[in-house]
Amino acid sequence: MIARNRRISFLLHAILLIAAAVMLVPLAWMLWAALTRPDTTGVTTANFTVLLERHPFGNWLVNSLFVSAAQTVLVVVTSSLGGFALAKYRFAGRRLVMALMLATLFLPFQVLLPSAYDLMIRLGWIDTFAAVVVPGSVSAFGTFLFMQASDAIPDELIAAARIDGCSEFRVWWEVALPILRPMTGAYTLLAFVASWNSYLWPATVLLNESRYTLAVGLANLIGLPEYESQFGVLMAATLLGLLPVVALFAWLQKEFVGGLASGAVKE
């Protein structure tokens, strides 16, 4: 029996290693393409030099960091507040709000694009970072996740905090958020990656090249004739663009795994 379990474990590990190797092939190819050029031999940093000298890559990177960080902070705050309120407060229209919130999940963003763009024009926000950050600062999906996670917060703990004189905001900040830390970490990573990779909406409202986010800037590089046969510069830009996401994942790895597993067990 022990020998059979070992064989099964070995087989499963072998399958996982092969799957991991297959998934790493695109990353390895990107790294190779970024560090080589057809007109040179061996490893070179020429692609990175061309990228930084010919294009405002630094501006795009800073813009993406600012937009993604600001949008992530806002959407985590609003989602955690909304989810906590829907889970722990009973008020008139609560079920209607929940139904409308869930209904918006079935609407593709492309359907709302014309009306959202018209609203940005009326507000005078076209070609500003506010047009990117503010619409993404509220998420029905994030609110739903925090609402489910907030069900695990004991009502007795909230009542004790109120007896001790905590305001409703302090109850959320000092009682709810520490318990929701795994979900907060997981959703922070999800929200940051979604904002970092967002292309359609930023490409619609950002007109000046100096305000482009990284995704928009890289998409515009693809259409340049000089890069039709040389992907090294594009791969160098993509490689640099991965670093902030990898660093954030390394920082929030424990919370991310804990947040994904937080709803797996129902007490």
PDB file of C-alpha atoms in Angstrom:
ATOM      1  CA  MET A   1       0.000   0.000   0.000  1.00  0.00           C
ATOM      2  CA  ILE A   2       2.822   2.390   0.902  1.00  0.00           C
ATOM      3  CA  ALA A   3       4.691   1.551  -2.296  1.00  0.00           C
ATOM      4  CA  ARG A   4       1.502   2.189  -4.320  1.00  0.00           C
ATOM      5  CA  ASN A   5       0.971   5.592  -2.651  1.00  0.00           C
ATOM      6  CA  ARG A   6       4.571   6.511  -3.409  1.00  0.00           C
ATOM      7  CA  ARG A   7       4.142   5.600  -7.069  1.00  0.00           C
ATOM      8  CA  ILE A   8       0.980   7.693  -7.281  1.00  0.00           C
ATOM      9  CA  SER A   9       2.705  10.621  -5.536  1.00  0.00           C
ATOM     10  CA  PHE A  10       5.690  10.328  -7.898  1.00  0.00           C
ATOM     11  CA  LEU A  11       3.387  10.256 -10.926  1.00  0.00           C
ATOM     12  CA  LEU A  12       1.439  13.318  -9.745  1.00  0.00           C
ATOM     13  CA  HIS A  13       4.638  15.248  -9.069  1.00  0.00           C
ATOM     14  CA  ALA A  14       5.992  14.307 -12.496  1.00  0.00           C
ATOM     15  CA  ILE A  15       2.792  15.541 -14.166  1.00  0.00           C
ATOM     16  CA  LEU A  16       2.944  18.810 -12.216  1.00  0.00           C
ATOM     17  CA  LEU A  17       6.607  19.335 -13.144  1.00  0.00           C
ATOM     18  CA  ILE A  18       5.854  18.770 -16.822  1.00  0.00           C
ATOM     19  CA  ALA A  19       2.889  21.161 -16.673  1.00  0.00           C
ATOM     20  CA  ALA A  20       5.027  23.783 -14.928  1.00  0.00           C
ATOM     21  CA  ALA A  21       7.766  23.390 -17.549  1.00  0.00           C
ATOM     22  CA  VAL A  22       5.235  23.836 -20.363  1.00  0.00           C
ATOM     23  CA  MET A  23       3.845  26.999 -18.746  1.00  0.00           C
ATOM     24  CA  LEU A  24       7.362  28.414 -18.324  1.00  0.00           C
ATOM     25  CA  VAL A  25       8.206  28.023 -22.022  1.00  0.00           C
ATOM     26  CA  PRO A  26       6.632  31.391 -23.066  1.00  0.00           C
ATOM     27  CA  LEU A  27       8.453  33.146 -20.211  1.00  0.00           C
ATOM     28  CA  ALA A  28      11.761  31.567 -21.221  1.00  0.00           C
ATOM     29  CA  TRP A  29      11.197  32.572 -24.850  1.00  0.00           C
ATOM     30  CA  MET A  30      10.391  36.143 -23.795  1.00  0.00           C
ATOM     31  CA  LEU A  31      13.579  36.319 -21.719  1.00  0.00           C
ATOM     32  CA  TRP A  32      15.640  34.951 -24.615  1.00  0.00           C
ATOM     33  CA  ALA A  33      14.094  37.393 -27.105  1.00  0.00           C
ATOM     34  CA  ALA A  34      14.655  40.349 -24.751  1.00  0.00           C
ATOM     35  CA  LEU A  35      18.353  39.549 -24.317  1.00  0.00           C
ATOM     36  CA  THR A  36      19.246  38.782 -27.949  1.00  0.00           C
ATOM     37  CA  ARG A  37      19.215  40.619 -31.286  1.00  0.00           C
ATOM     38  CA  PRO A  38      19.602  39.384 -34.865  1.00  0.00           C
ATOM     39  CA  ASP A  39      22.520  41.773 -35.504  1.00  0.00           C
ATOM     40  CA  THR A  40      24.537  40.727 -32.447  1.00  0.00           C
ATOM     41  CA  THR A  41      25.864  37.525 -30.946  1.00  0.00           C
ATOM     42  CA  GLY A  42      25.398  36.433 -27.374  1.00  0.00           C
ATOM     43  CA  VAL A  43      23.489  38.130 -24.608  1.00  0.00           C
ATOM     44  CA  THR A  44      22.966  41.881 -24.991  1.00  0.00           C
ATOM     45  CA  THR A  45      21.058  44.716 -23.335  1.00  0.00           C
ATOM     46  CA  ALA A  46      20.638  46.578 -26.636  1.00  0.00           C
ATOM     47  CA  ASN A  47      16.879  45.993 -26.680  1.00  0.00           C
ATOM     48  CA  PHE A  48      16.504  47.698 -23.306  1.00  0.00           C
ATOM     49  CA  THR A  49      18.682  50.601 -24.496  1.00  0.00           C
ATOM     50  CA  VAL A  50      16.546  51.095 -27.622  1.00  0.00           C
ATOM     51  CA  LEU A  51      13.377  50.928 -25.545  1.00  0.00           C
ATOM     52  CA  LEU A  52      14.498  53.570 -23.048  1.00  0.00           C
ATOM     53  CA  GLU A  53      16.080  55.913 -25.613  1.00  0.00           C
ATOM     54  CA  ARG A  54      13.431  55.934 -28.352  1.00  0.00           C
ATOM     55  CA  HIS A  55      10.243  55.692 -26.341  1.00  0.00           C
ATOM     56  CA  PRO A  56       8.882  57.279 -23.119  1.00  0.00           C
ATOM     57  CA  PHE A  57       8.833  53.877 -21.423  1.00  0.00           C
ATOM     58  CA  GLY A  58       9.682  55.420 -18.049  1.00  0.00           C
ATOM     59  CA  ASN A  59       6.606  57.661 -18.246  1.00  0.00           C
ATOM     60  CA  TRP A  60       4.390  54.735 -19.176  1.00  0.00           C
ATOM     61  CA  LEU A  61       5.724  52.679 -16.281  1.00  0.00           C
ATOM     62  CA  VAL A  62       5.236  55.493 -13.745  1.00  0.00           C
ATOM     63  CA  ASN A  63       1.747  56.192 -15.113  1.00  0.00           C
ATOM     64  CA  SER A  64       0.770  52.534 -14.746  1.00  0.00           C
ATOM     65  CA  LEU A  65       2.162  52.368 -11.221  1.00  0.00           C
ATOM     66  CA  PHE A  66       0.231  55.470 -10.195  1.00  0.00           C
ATOM     67  CA  VAL A  67      -3.045  54.477 -11.866  1.00  0.00           C
ATOM     68  CA  SER A  68      -2.915  50.864 -10.663  1.00  0.00           C
ATOM     69  CA  ALA A  69      -1.922  51.780  -7.090  1.00  0.00           C
ATOM     70  CA  ALA A  70      -4.571  54.513  -6.771  1.00  0.00           C
ATOM     71  CA  GLN A  71      -7.302  52.388  -8.306  1.00  0.00           C
ATOM     72  CA  THR A  72      -6.381  49.376  -6.165  1.00  0.00           C
ATOM     73  CA  VAL A  73      -6.463  51.336  -2.917  1.00  0.00           C
ATOM     74  CA  LEU A  74      -9.827  52.886  -3.754  1.00  0.00           C
ATOM     75  CA  VAL A  75     -11.487  49.682  -4.957  1.00  0.00           C
ATOM     76  CA  VAL A  76     -10.271  47.677  -1.956  1.00  0.00           C
ATOM     77  CA  VAL A  77     -11.600  50.324   0.446  1.00  0.00           C
ATOM     78  CA  THR A  78     -14.988  50.678  -1.261  1.00  0.00           C
ATOM     79  CA  SER A  79     -15.396  46.927  -1.761  1.00  0.00           C
ATOM     80  CA  SER A  80     -14.523  46.063   1.834  1.00  0.00           C
ATOM     81  CA  LEU A  81     -16.823  48.779   3.169  1.00  0.00           C
ATOM     82  CA  GLY A  82     -19.687  47.763   0.913  1.00  0.00           C
ATOM     83  CA  GLY A  83     -19.235  44.050   1.496  1.00  0.00           C
ATOM     84  CA  PHE A  84     -19.064  44.483   5.266  1.00  0.00           C
ATOM     85  CA  ALA A  85     -22.174  46.674   5.284  1.00  0.00           C
ATOM     86  CA  LEU A  86     -24.197  44.249   3.150  1.00  0.00           C
ATOM     87  CA  ALA A  87     -23.143  41.279   5.275  1.00  0.00           C
ATOM     88  CA  LYS A  88     -23.590  42.748   8.760  1.00  0.00           C
ATOM     89  CA  TYR A  89     -26.239  45.476   8.510  1.00  0.00           C
ATOM     90  CA  ARG A  90     -29.945  45.010   7.973  1.00  0.00           C
ATOM     91  CA  PHE A  91     -31.617  47.928   6.220  1.00  0.00           C
ATOM     92  CA  ALA A  92     -34.523  48.565   3.872  1.00  0.00           C
ATOM     93  CA  GLY A  93     -33.674  47.732   0.274  1.00  0.00           C
ATOM     94  CA  ARG A  94     -30.703  45.536   1.186  1.00  0.00           C
ATOM     95  CA  ARG A  95     -31.824  42.624  -0.976  1.00  0.00           C
ATOM     96  CA  LEU A  96     -32.582  44.963  -3.870  1.00  0.00           C
ATOM     97  CA  VAL A  97     -29.091  46.454  -3.645  1.00  0.00           C
ATOM     98  CA  MET A  98     -27.573  42.965  -3.627  1.00  0.00           C
ATOM     99  CA  ALA A  99     -29.658  41.921  -6.628  1.00  0.00           C
ATOM    100  CA  LEU A 100     -28.712  45.019  -8.625  1.00  0.00           C
ATOM    101  CA  MET A 101     -25.071  44.570  -7.688  1.00  0.00           C
ATOM    102  CA  LEU A 102     -25.029  40.976  -8.893  1.00  0.00           C
ATOM    103  CA  ALA A 103     -26.957  41.920 -12.043  1.00  0.00           C
ATOM    104  CA  THR A 104     -24.199  44.313 -13.082  1.00  0.00           C
ATOM    105  CA  LEU A 105     -21.790  41.364 -13.208  1.00  0.00           C
ATOM    106  CA  PHE A 106     -23.643  40.094 -16.278  1.00  0.00           C
ATOM    107  CA  LEU A 107     -23.127  43.354 -18.208  1.00  0.00           C
ATOM    108  CA  PRO A 108     -20.007  43.389 -20.408  1.00  0.00           C
ATOM    109  CA  PHE A 109     -18.044  46.608 -20.033  1.00  0.00           C
ATOM    110  CA  GLN A 110     -18.144  47.105 -23.808  1.00  0.00           C
ATOM    111  CA  VAL A 111     -21.900  47.686 -23.538  1.00  0.00           C
ATOM    112  CA  LEU A 112     -21.334  50.578 -21.114  1.00  0.00           C
ATOM    113  CA  LEU A 113     -18.391  52.046 -23.024  1.00  0.00           C
ATOM    114  CA  PRO A 114     -20.317  54.682 -25.065  1.00  0.00           C
ATOM    115  CA  SER A 115     -22.247  56.037 -22.061  1.00  0.00           C
ATOM    116  CA  ALA A 116     -19.129  55.997 -19.875  1.00  0.00           C
ATOM    117  CA  TYR A 117     -17.165  57.886 -22.517  1.00  0.00           C
ATOM    118  CA  ASP A 118     -19.948  60.465 -22.871  1.00  0.00           C
ATOM    119  CA  LEU A 119     -19.912  60.949 -19.095  1.00  0.00           C
ATOM    120  CA  MET A 120     -16.149  61.559 -19.135  1.00  0.00           C
ATOM    121  CA  ILE A 121     -16.625  64.219 -21.829  1.00  0.00           C
ATOM    122  CA  ARG A 122     -19.300  65.983 -19.774  1.00  0.00           C
ATOM    123  CA  LEU A 123     -17.048  65.943 -16.696  1.00  0.00           C
ATOM    124  CA  GLY A 124     -14.088  67.215 -18.708  1.00  0.00           C
ATOM    125  CA  TRP A 125     -11.977  64.219 -17.707  1.00  0.00           C
ATOM    126  CA  ILE A 126     -10.896  63.040 -21.156  1.00  0.00           C
ATOM    127  CA  ASP A 127      -7.092  62.592 -21.288  1.00  0.00           C
ATOM    128  CA  THR A 128      -6.788  62.676 -17.489  1.00  0.00           C
ATOM    129  CA  PHE A 129      -5.909  59.948 -15.004  1.00  0.00           C
ATOM    130  CA  ALA A 130      -9.188  60.605 -13.170  1.00  0.00           C
ATOM    131  CA  ALA A 131     -11.050  59.132 -16.143  1.00  0.00           C
ATOM    132  CA  VAL A 132      -9.165  55.866 -15.604  1.00  0.00           C
ATOM    133  CA  VAL A 133      -9.001  55.723 -11.811  1.00  0.00           C
ATOM    134  CA  VAL A 134     -12.464  56.874 -10.696  1.00  0.00           C
ATOM    135  CA  PRO A 135     -14.667  54.527 -12.802  1.00  0.00           C
ATOM    136  CA  GLY A 136     -12.608  51.564 -11.601  1.00  0.00           C
ATOM    137  CA  SER A 137     -12.763  52.527  -7.937  1.00  0.00           C
ATOM    138  CA  VAL A 138     -16.005  50.595  -7.363  1.00  0.00           C
ATOM    139  CA  SER A 139     -16.398  46.898  -8.124  1.00  0.00           C
ATOM    140  CA  ALA A 140     -19.511  44.765  -7.741  1.00  0.00           C
ATOM    141  CA  PHE A 141     -17.333  41.658  -7.913  1.00  0.00           C
ATOM    142  CA  GLY A 142     -15.064  42.912  -5.125  1.00  0.00           C
ATOM    143  CA  THR A 143     -18.040  43.898  -2.980  1.00  0.00           C
ATOM    144  CA  PHE A 144     -19.516  40.434  -3.448  1.00  0.00           C
ATOM    145  CA  LEU A 145     -16.230  38.779  -2.396  1.00  0.00           C
ATOM    146  CA  PHE A 146     -15.967  40.878   0.763  1.00  0.00           C
ATOM    147  CA  MET A 147     -19.634  40.329   1.541  1.00  0.00           C
ATOM    148  CA  GLN A 148     -19.070  36.566   1.512  1.00  0.00           C
ATOM    149  CA  ALA A 149     -15.899  36.862   3.595  1.00  0.00           C
ATOM    150  CA  SER A 150     -17.577  39.192   6.114  1.00  0.00           C
ATOM    151  CA  ASP A 151     -20.114  36.491   6.990  1.00  0.00           C
ATOM    152  CA  ALA A 152     -17.321  34.814   8.974  1.00  0.00           C
ATOM    153  CA  ILE A 153     -16.961  37.804  11.336  1.00  0.00           C
ATOM    154  CA  PRO A 154     -18.681  36.941  14.646  1.00  0.00           C
ATOM    155  CA  ASP A 155     -21.591  39.238  15.459  1.00  0.00           C
ATOM    156  CA  GLU A 156     -20.597  39.062  19.137  1.00  0.00           C
ATOM    157  CA  LEU A 157     -17.237  40.627  18.306  1.00  0.00           C
ATOM    158  CA  ILE A 158     -18.910  43.525  16.539  1.00  0.00           C
ATOM    159  CA  ALA A 159     -21.356  44.000  19.410  1.00  0.00           C
ATOM    160  CA  ALA A 160     -18.484  44.008  21.931  1.00  0.00           C
ATOM    161  CA  ALA A 161     -16.672  46.681  19.912  1.00  0.00           C
ATOM    162  CA  ARG A 162     -19.784  48.859  19.896  1.00  0.00           C
ATOM    163  CA  ILE A 163     -20.195  48.432  23.658  1.00  0.00           C
ATOM    164  CA  ASP A 164     -16.581  49.598  24.065  1.00  0.00           C
ATOM    165  CA  GLY A 165     -17.503  52.806  22.261  1.00  0.00           C
ATOM    166  CA  CYS A 166     -16.203  52.104  18.752  1.00  0.00           C
ATOM    167  CA  SER A 167     -17.845  54.038  15.953  1.00  0.00           C
ATOM    168  CA  GLU A 168     -19.105  52.107  12.935  1.00  0.00           C
ATOM    169  CA  PHE A 169     -16.031  53.171  10.971  1.00  0.00           C
ATOM    170  CA  ARG A 170     -13.730  51.936  13.752  1.00  0.00           C
ATOM    171  CA  VAL A 171     -15.623  48.656  13.854  1.00  0.00           C
ATOM    172  CA  TRP A 172     -14.812  48.203  10.164  1.00  0.00           C
ATOM    173  CA  TRP A 173     -11.196  49.375  10.518  1.00  0.00           C
ATOM    174  CA  GLU A 174     -10.175  47.722  13.807  1.00  0.00           C
ATOM    175  CA  VAL A 175     -12.404  44.643  13.906  1.00  0.00           C
ATOM    176  CA  ALA A 176     -13.442  43.656  10.393  1.00  0.00           C
ATOM    177  CA  LEU A 177     -10.307  44.403   8.373  1.00  0.00           C
ATOM    178  CA  PRO A 178      -7.885  42.370  10.540  1.00  0.00           C
ATOM    179  CA  ILE A 179     -10.166  39.348  10.167  1.00  0.00           C
ATOM    180  CA  LEU A 180     -10.537  40.029   6.446  1.00  0.00           C
ATOM    181  CA  ARG A 181      -6.775  40.351   5.922  1.00  0.00           C
ATOM    182  CA  PRO A 182      -6.444  37.218   3.731  1.00  0.00           C
ATOM    183  CA  MET A 183      -9.268  38.360   1.464  1.00  0.00           C
ATOM    184  CA  THR A 184      -7.871  41.895   1.424  1.00  0.00           C
ATOM    185  CA  GLY A 185      -4.468  40.623   0.309  1.00  0.00           C
ATOM    186  CA  ALA A 186      -5.941  38.344  -2.344  1.00  0.00           C
ATOM    187  CA  TYR A 187      -8.239  41.011  -3.761  1.00  0.00           C
ATOM    188  CA  THR A 188      -5.473  43.628  -3.673  1.00  0.00           C
ATOM    189  CA  LEU A 189      -3.410  41.434  -5.966  1.00  0.00           C
ATOM    190  CA  LEU A 190      -6.352  40.686  -8.252  1.00  0.00           C
ATOM    191  CA  ALA A 191      -7.344  44.346  -8.491  1.00  0.00           C
ATOM    192  CA  PHE A 192      -3.778  45.522  -9.143  1.00  0.00           C
ATOM    193  CA  VAL A 193      -3.205  42.965 -11.898  1.00  0.00           C
ATOM    194  CA  ALA A 194      -6.556  43.800 -13.518  1.00  0.00           C
ATOM    195  CA  SER A 195      -5.742  47.524 -13.497  1.00  0.00           C
ATOM    196  CA  TRP A 196      -2.168  46.913 -14.654  1.00  0.00           C
ATOM    197  CA  ASN A 197      -3.313  44.856 -17.640  1.00  0.00           C
ATOM    198  CA  SER A 198      -6.293  47.054 -18.522  1.00  0.00           C
ATOM    199  CA  TYR A 199      -6.143  48.299 -22.097  1.00  0.00           C
ATOM    200  CA  LEU A 200      -9.540  49.107 -23.636  1.00  0.00           C
ATOM    201  CA  TRP A 201     -10.689  51.887 -21.290  1.00  0.00           C
ATOM    202  CA  PRO A 202      -7.288  53.634 -20.886  1.00  0.00           C
ATOM    203  CA  ALA A 203      -6.794  53.505 -24.658  1.00  0.00           C
ATOM    204  CA  THR A 204     -10.210  55.144 -25.083  1.00  0.00           C
ATOM    205  CA  VAL A 205      -9.804  58.078 -22.689  1.00  0.00           C
ATOM    206  CA  LEU A 206      -6.018  58.748 -22.755  1.00  0.00           C
ATOM    207  CA  LEU A 207      -4.984  60.666 -25.865  1.00  0.00           C
ATOM    208  CA  ASN A 208      -1.546  62.118 -25.069  1.00  0.00           C
ATOM    209  CA  GLU A 209       1.357  59.674 -25.407  1.00  0.00           C
ATOM    210  CA  SER A 210       2.952  61.040 -22.235  1.00  0.00           C
ATOM    211  CA  ARG A 211      -0.124  59.886 -20.266  1.00  0.00           C
ATOM    212  CA  TYR A 212      -0.295  56.378 -21.713  1.00  0.00           C
ATOM    213  CA  THR A 213      -0.258  53.467 -19.335  1.00  0.00           C
ATOM    214  CA  LEU A 214       2.133  50.620 -20.029  1.00  0.00           C
ATOM    215  CA  ALA A 215      -0.486  48.439 -21.713  1.00  0.00           C
ATOM    216  CA  VAL A 216      -1.493  51.223 -24.113  1.00  0.00           C
ATOM    217  CA  GLY A 217       2.117  52.166 -24.865  1.00  0.00           C
ATOM    218  CA  LEU A 218       3.123  48.573 -25.624  1.00  0.00           C
ATOM    219  CA  ALA A 219       0.082  48.077 -27.852  1.00  0.00           C
ATOM    220  CA  ASN A 220       1.125  51.119 -29.885  1.00  0.00           C
ATOM    221  CA  LEU A 221       4.643  49.743 -30.271  1.00  0.00           C
ATOM    222  CA  ILE A 222       3.254  46.620 -31.925  1.00  0.00           C
ATOM    223  CA  GLY A 223       1.994  48.636 -34.881  1.00  0.00           C
ATOM    224  CA  LEU A 224       5.346  50.286 -35.643  1.00  0.00           C
ATOM    225  CA  PRO A 225       6.995  48.985 -38.860  1.00  0.00           C
ATOM    226  CA  GLU A 226      10.442  48.840 -37.249  1.00  0.00           C
ATOM    227  CA  TYR A 227       9.291  46.086 -34.899  1.00  0.00           C
ATOM    228  CA  GLU A 228       7.444  43.892 -37.411  1.00  0.00           C
ATOM    229  CA  SER A 229      10.360  41.446 -37.601  1.00  0.00           C
ATOM    230  CA  GLN A 230      12.203  42.299 -34.375  1.00  0.00           C
ATOM    231  CA  PHE A 231      10.366  41.473 -31.181  1.00  0.00           C
ATOM    232  CA  GLY A 232      13.318  42.032 -28.848  1.00  0.00           C
ATOM    233  CA  VAL A 233      12.295  45.552 -27.843  1.00  0.00           C
ATOM    234  CA  LEU A 234       8.698  44.483 -27.255  1.00  0.00           C
ATOM    235  CA  MET A 235       9.832  41.538 -25.177  1.00  0.00           C
ATOM    236  CA  ALA A 236      12.191  43.767 -23.185  1.00  0.00           C
ATOM    237  CA  ALA A 237       9.297  46.110 -22.415  1.00  0.00           C
ATOM    238  CA  THR A 238       7.039  43.200 -21.472  1.00  0.00           C
ATOM    239  CA  LEU A 239       9.715  41.732 -19.204  1.00  0.00           C
ATOM    240  CA  LEU A 240      10.150  45.025 -17.355  1.00  0.00           C
ATOM    241  CA  GLY A 241       6.381  45.368 -17.120  1.00  0.00           C
ATOM    242  CA  LEU A 242       6.140  42.019 -15.341  1.00  0.00           C
ATOM    243  CA  LEU A 243       8.458  42.998 -12.500  1.00  0.00           C
ATOM    244  CA  PRO A 244       5.983  45.092 -10.412  1.00  0.00           C
ATOM    245  CA  VAL A 245       3.353  42.352 -10.600  1.00  0.00           C
ATOM    246  CA  VAL A 246       5.868  39.652  -9.642  1.00  0.00           C
ATOM    247  CA  ALA A 247       7.109  41.775  -6.724  1.00  0.00           C
ATOM    248  CA  LEU A 248       3.551  42.360  -5.475  1.00  0.00           C
ATOM    249  CA  PHE A 249       2.726  38.664  -5.733  1.00  0.00           C
ATOM    250  CA  ALA A 250       5.860  37.756  -3.777  1.00  0.00           C
ATOM    251  CA  TRP A 251       4.807  40.230  -1.070  1.00  0.00           C
ATOM    252  CA  LEU A 252       1.171  39.110  -0.882  1.00  0.00           C
ATOM    253  CA  GLN A 253       1.634  35.427  -1.620  1.00  0.00           C
ATOM    254  CA  LYS A 254       0.533  34.154   1.796  1.00  0.00           C
ATOM    255  CA  GLU A 255      -2.488  36.442   1.917  1.00  0.00           C
ATOM    256  CA  PHE A 256      -3.410  35.516  -1.657  1.00  0.00           C
ATOM    257  CA  VAL A 257      -3.426  31.791  -0.930  1.00  0.00           C
ATOM    258  CA  GLY A 258      -5.222  32.377   2.394  1.00  0.00           C
ATOM    259  CA  GLY A 259      -7.822  34.565   0.708  1.00  0.00           C
ATOM    260  CA  LEU A 260      -8.559  31.954  -1.941  1.00  0.00           C
ATOM    261  CA  ALA A 261      -8.975  29.293   0.734  1.00  0.00           C
ATOM    262  CA  SER A 262     -10.911  31.468   3.208  1.00  0.00           C
ATOM    263  CA  GLY A 263     -14.275  30.443   1.792  1.00  0.00           C
ATOM    264  CA  ALA A 264     -13.375  26.822   1.219  1.00  0.00           C
ATOM    265  CA  VAL A 265     -14.474  25.658   4.676  1.00  0.00           C
ATOM    266  CA  LYS A 266     -17.942  26.474   5.978  1.00  0.00           C
ATOM    267  CA  GLU A 267     -18.189  26.400   9.753  1.00  0.00           C
TER     268      GLU A 267
END
